[in-house]
mmCIF file with all atom_site columns, N, CA and C in Angstrom:
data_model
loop_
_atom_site.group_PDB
_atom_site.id
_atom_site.type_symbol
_atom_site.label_atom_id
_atom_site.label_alt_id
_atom_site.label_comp_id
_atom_site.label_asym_id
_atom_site.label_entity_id
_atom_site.label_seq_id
_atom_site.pdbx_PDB_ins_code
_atom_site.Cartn_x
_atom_site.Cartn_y
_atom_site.Cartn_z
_atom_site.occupancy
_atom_site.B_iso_or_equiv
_atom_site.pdbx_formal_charge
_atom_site.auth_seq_id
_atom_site.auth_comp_id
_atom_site.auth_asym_id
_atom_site.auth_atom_id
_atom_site.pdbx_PDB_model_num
ATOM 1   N N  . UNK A 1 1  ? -45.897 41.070 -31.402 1.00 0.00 ? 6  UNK A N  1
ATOM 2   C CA . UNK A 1 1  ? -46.609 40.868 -32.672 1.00 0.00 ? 6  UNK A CA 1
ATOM 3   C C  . UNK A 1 1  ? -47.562 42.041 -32.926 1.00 0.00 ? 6  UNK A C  1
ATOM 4   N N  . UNK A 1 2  ? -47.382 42.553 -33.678 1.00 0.00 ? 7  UNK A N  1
ATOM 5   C CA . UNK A 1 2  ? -48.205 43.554 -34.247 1.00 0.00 ? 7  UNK A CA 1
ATOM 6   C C  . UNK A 1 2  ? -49.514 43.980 -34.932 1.00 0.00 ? 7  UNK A C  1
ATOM 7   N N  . UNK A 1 3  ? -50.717 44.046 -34.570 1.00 0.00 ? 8  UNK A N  1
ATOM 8   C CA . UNK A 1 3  ? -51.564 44.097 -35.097 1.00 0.00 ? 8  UNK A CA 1
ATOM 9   C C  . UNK A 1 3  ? -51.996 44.896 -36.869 1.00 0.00 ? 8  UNK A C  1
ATOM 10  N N  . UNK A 1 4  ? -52.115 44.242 -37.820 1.00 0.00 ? 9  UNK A N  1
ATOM 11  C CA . UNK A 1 4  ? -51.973 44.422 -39.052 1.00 0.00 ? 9  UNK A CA 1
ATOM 12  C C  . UNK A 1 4  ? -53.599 45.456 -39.679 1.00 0.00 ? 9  UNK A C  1
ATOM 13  N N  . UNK A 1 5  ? -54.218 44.816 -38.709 1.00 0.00 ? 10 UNK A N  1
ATOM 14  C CA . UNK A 1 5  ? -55.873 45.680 -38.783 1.00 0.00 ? 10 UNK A CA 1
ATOM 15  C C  . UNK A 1 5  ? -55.790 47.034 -38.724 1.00 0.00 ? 10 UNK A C  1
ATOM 16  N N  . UNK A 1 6  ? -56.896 47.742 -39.307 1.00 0.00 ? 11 UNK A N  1
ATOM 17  C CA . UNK A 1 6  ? -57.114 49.031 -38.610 1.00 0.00 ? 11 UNK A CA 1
ATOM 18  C C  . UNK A 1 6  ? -58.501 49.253 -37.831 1.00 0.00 ? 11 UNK A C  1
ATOM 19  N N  . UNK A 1 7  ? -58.412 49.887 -37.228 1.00 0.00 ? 12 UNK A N  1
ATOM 20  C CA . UNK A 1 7  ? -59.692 50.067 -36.637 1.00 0.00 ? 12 UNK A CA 1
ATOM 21  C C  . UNK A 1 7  ? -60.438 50.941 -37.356 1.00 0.00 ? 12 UNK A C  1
ATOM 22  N N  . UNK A 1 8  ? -62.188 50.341 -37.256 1.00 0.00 ? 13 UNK A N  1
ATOM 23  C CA . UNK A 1 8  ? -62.740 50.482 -37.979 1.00 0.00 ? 13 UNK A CA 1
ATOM 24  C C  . UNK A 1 8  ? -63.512 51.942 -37.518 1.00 0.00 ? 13 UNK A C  1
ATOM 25  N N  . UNK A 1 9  ? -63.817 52.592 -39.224 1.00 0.00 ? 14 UNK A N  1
ATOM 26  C CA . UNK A 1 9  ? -64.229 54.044 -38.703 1.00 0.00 ? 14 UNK A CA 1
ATOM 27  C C  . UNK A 1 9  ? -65.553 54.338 -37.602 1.00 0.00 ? 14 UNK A C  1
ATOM 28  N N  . UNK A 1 10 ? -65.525 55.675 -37.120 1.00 0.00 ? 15 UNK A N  1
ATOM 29  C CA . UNK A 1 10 ? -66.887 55.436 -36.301 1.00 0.00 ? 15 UNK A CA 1
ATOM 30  C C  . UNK A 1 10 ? -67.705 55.700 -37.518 1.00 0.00 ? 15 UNK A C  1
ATOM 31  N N  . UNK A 1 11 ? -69.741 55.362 -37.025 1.00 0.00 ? 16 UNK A N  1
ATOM 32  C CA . UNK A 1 11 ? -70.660 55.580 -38.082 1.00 0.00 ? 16 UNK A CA 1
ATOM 33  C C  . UNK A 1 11 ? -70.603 56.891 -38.265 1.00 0.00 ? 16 UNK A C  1
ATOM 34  N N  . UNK A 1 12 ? -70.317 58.013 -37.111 1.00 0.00 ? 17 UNK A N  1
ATOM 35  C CA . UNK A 1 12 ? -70.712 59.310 -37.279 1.00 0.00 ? 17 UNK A CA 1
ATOM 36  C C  . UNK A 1 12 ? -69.482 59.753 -38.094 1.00 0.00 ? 17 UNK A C  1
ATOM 37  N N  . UNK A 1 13 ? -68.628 59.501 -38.213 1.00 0.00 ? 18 UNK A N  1
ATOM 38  C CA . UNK A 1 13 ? -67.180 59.447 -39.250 1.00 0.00 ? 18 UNK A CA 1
ATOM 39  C C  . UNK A 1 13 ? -68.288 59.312 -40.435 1.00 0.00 ? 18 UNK A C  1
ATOM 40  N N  . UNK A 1 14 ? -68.326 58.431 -40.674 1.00 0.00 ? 19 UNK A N  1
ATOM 41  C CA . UNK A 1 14 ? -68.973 57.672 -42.141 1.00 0.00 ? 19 UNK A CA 1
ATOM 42  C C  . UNK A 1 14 ? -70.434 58.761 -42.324 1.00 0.00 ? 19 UNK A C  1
ATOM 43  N N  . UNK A 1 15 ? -70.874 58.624 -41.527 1.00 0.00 ? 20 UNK A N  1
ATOM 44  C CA . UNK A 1 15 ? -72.400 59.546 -41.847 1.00 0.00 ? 20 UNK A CA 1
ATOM 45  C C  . UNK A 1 15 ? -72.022 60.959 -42.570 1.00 0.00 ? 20 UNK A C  1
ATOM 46  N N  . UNK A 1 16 ? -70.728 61.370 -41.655 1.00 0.00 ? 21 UNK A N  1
ATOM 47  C CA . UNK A 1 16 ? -70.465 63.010 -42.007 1.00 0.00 ? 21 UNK A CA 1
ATOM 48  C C  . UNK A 1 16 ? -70.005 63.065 -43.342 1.00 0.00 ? 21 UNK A C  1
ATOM 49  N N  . UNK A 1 17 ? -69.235 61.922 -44.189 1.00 0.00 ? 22 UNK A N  1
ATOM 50  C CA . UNK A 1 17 ? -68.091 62.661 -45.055 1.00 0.00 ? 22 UNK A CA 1
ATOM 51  C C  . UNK A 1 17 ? -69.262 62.273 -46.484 1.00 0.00 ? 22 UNK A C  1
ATOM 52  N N  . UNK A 1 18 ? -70.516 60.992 -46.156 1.00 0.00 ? 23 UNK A N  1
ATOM 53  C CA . UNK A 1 18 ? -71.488 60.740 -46.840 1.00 0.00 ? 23 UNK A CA 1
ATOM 54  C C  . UNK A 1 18 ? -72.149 62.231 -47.338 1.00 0.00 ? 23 UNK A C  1
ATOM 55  N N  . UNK A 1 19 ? -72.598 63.016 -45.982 1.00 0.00 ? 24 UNK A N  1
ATOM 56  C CA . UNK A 1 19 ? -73.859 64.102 -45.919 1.00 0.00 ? 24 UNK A CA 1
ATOM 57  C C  . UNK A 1 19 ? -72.326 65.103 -46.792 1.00 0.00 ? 24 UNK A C  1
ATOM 58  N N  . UNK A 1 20 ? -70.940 64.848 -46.858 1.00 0.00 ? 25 UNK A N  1
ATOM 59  C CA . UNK A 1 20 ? -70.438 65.818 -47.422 1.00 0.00 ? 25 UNK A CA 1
ATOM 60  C C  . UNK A 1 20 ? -70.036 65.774 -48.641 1.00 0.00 ? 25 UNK A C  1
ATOM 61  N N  . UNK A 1 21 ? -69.953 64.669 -49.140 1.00 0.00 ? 26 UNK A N  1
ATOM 62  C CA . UNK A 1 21 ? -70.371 64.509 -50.819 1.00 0.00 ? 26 UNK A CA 1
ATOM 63  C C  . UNK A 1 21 ? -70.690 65.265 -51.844 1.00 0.00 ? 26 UNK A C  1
ATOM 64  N N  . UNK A 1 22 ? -71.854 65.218 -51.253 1.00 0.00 ? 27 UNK A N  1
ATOM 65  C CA . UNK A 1 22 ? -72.866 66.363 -52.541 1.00 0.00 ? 27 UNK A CA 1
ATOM 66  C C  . UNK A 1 22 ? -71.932 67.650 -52.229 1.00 0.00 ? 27 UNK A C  1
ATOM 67  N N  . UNK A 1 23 ? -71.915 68.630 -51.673 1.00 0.00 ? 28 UNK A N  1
ATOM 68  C CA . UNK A 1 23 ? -71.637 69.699 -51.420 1.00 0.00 ? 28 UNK A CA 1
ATOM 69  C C  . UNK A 1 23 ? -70.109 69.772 -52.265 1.00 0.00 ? 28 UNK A C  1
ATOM 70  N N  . UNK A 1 24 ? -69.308 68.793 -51.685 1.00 0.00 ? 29 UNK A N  1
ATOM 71  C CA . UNK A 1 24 ? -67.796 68.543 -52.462 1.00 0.00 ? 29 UNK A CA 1
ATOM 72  C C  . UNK A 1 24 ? -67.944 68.791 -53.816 1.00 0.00 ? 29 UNK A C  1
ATOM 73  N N  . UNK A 1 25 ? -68.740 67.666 -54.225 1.00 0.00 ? 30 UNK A N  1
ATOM 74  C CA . UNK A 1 25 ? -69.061 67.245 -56.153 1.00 0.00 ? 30 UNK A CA 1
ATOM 75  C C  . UNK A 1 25 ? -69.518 68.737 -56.518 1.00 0.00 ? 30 UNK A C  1
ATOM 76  N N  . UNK A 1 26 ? -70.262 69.012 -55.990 1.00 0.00 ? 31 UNK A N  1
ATOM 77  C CA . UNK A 1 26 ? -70.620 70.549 -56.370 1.00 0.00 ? 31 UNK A CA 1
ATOM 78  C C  . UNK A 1 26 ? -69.288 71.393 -56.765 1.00 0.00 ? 31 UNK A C  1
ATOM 79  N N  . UNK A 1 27 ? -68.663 71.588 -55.372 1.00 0.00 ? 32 UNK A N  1
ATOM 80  C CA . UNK A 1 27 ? -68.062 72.713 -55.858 1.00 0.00 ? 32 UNK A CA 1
ATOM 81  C C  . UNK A 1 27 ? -66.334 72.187 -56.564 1.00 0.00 ? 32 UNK A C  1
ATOM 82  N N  . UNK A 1 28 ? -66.145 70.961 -56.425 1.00 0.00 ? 33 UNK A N  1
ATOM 83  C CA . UNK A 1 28 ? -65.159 70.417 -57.686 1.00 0.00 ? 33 UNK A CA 1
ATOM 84  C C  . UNK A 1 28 ? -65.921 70.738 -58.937 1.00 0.00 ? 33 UNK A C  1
ATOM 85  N N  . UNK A 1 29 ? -66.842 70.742 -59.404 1.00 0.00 ? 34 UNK A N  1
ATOM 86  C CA . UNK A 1 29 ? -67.605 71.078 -61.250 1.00 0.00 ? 34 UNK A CA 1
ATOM 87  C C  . UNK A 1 29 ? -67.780 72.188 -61.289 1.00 0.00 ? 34 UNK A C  1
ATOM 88  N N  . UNK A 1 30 ? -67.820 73.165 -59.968 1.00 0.00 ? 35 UNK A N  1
ATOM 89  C CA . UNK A 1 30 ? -67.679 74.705 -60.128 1.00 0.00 ? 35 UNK A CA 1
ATOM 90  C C  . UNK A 1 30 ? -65.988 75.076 -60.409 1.00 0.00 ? 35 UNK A C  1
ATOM 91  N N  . UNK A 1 31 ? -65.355 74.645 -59.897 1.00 0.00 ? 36 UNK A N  1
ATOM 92  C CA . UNK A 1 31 ? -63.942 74.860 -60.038 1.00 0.00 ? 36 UNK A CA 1
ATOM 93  C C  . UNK A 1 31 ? -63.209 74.536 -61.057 1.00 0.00 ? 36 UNK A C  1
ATOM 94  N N  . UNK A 1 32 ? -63.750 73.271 -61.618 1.00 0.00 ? 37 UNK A N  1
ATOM 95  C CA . UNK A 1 32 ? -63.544 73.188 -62.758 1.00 0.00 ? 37 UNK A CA 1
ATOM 96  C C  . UNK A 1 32 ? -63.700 73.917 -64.277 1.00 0.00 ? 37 UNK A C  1
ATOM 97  N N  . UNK A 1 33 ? -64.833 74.380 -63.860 1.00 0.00 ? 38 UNK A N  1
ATOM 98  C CA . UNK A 1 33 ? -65.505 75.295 -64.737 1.00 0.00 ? 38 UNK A CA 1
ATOM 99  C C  . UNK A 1 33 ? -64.945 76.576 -65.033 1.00 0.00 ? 38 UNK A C  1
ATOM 100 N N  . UNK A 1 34 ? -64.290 77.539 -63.789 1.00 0.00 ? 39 UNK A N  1
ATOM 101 C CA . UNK A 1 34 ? -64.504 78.512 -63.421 1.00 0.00 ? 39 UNK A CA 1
ATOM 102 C C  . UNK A 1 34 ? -62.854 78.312 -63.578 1.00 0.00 ? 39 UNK A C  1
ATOM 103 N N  . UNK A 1 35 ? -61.640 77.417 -63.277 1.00 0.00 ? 40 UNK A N  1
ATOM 104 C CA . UNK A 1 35 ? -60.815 78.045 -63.670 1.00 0.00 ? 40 UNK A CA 1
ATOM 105 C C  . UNK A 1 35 ? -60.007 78.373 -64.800 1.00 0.00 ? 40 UNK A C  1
ATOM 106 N N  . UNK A 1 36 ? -60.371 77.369 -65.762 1.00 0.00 ? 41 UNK A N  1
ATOM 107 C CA . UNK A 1 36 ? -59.906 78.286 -67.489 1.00 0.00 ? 41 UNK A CA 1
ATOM 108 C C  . UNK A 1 36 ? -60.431 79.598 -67.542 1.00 0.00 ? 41 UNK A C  1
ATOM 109 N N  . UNK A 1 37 ? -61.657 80.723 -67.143 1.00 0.00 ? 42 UNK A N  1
ATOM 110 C CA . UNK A 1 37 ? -61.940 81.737 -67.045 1.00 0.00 ? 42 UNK A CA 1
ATOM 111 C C  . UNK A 1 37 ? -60.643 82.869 -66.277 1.00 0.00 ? 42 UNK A C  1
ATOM 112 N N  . UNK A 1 38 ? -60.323 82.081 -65.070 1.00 0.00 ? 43 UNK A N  1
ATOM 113 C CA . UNK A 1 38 ? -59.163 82.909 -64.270 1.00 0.00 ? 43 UNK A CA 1
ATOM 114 C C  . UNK A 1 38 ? -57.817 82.865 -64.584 1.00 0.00 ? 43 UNK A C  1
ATOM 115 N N  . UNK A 1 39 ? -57.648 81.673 -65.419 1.00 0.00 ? 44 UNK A N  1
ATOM 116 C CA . UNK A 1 39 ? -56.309 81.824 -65.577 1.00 0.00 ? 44 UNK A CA 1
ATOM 117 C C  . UNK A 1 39 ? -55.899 82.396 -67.125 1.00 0.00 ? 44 UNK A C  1
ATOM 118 N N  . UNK A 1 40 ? -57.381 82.947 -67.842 1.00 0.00 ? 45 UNK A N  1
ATOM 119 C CA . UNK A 1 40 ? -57.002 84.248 -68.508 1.00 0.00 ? 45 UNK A CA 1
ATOM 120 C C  . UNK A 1 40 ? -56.636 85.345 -68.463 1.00 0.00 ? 45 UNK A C  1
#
Protein backbone atom coordinates (compact mmCIF):
# COMPACT_ATOMS: atom_id res chain seq x y z
CA UNK A 1 0.00 0.00 0.00
CA UNK A 2 1.34 3.10 -0.91
CA UNK A 3 1.66 6.11 0.86
CA UNK A 4 -0.44 9.00 -0.92
CA UNK A 5 1.17 11.95 1.44
CA UNK A 6 4.06 13.97 0.79
CA UNK A 7 6.38 14.87 3.12
CA UNK A 8 6.25 17.93 4.48
CA UNK A 9 8.79 20.76 3.48
CA UNK A 10 11.66 21.58 5.90
CA UNK A 11 11.14 25.31 7.71
CA UNK A 12 14.57 26.27 6.33
CA UNK A 13 13.05 25.17 2.74
CA UNK A 14 10.12 27.52 3.50
CA UNK A 15 12.18 30.37 5.23
CA UNK A 16 14.57 30.50 2.06
CA UNK A 17 12.16 30.67 -0.98
CA UNK A 18 9.97 33.36 1.56
CA UNK A 19 13.45 35.67 2.10
CA UNK A 20 13.48 34.96 -1.95
CA UNK A 21 10.38 36.55 -3.01
CA UNK A 22 11.09 40.03 -2.93
CA UNK A 23 14.24 39.78 -4.90
CA UNK A 24 12.24 37.39 -7.64
CA UNK A 25 9.13 40.07 -7.88
CA UNK A 26 11.78 42.53 -8.45
CA UNK A 27 13.48 41.31 -11.12
CA UNK A 28 10.22 39.62 -13.00
CA UNK A 29 8.86 43.77 -13.27
CA UNK A 30 12.40 44.50 -14.44
CA UNK A 31 12.13 41.98 -17.18
CA UNK A 32 9.12 42.78 -17.98
CA UNK A 33 9.80 46.16 -18.54
CA UNK A 34 13.01 45.89 -20.19
CA UNK A 35 12.05 43.37 -22.77
CA UNK A 36 9.81 45.25 -25.40
CA UNK A 37 13.03 47.67 -25.38
CA UNK A 38 15.31 44.50 -26.62
CA UNK A 39 13.32 42.98 -28.81
CA UNK A 40 13.52 46.22 -30.90
Amino acid sequence: RRELKKPPLEASVIQERLLAWPPRAREIKYVNKATPKFRK
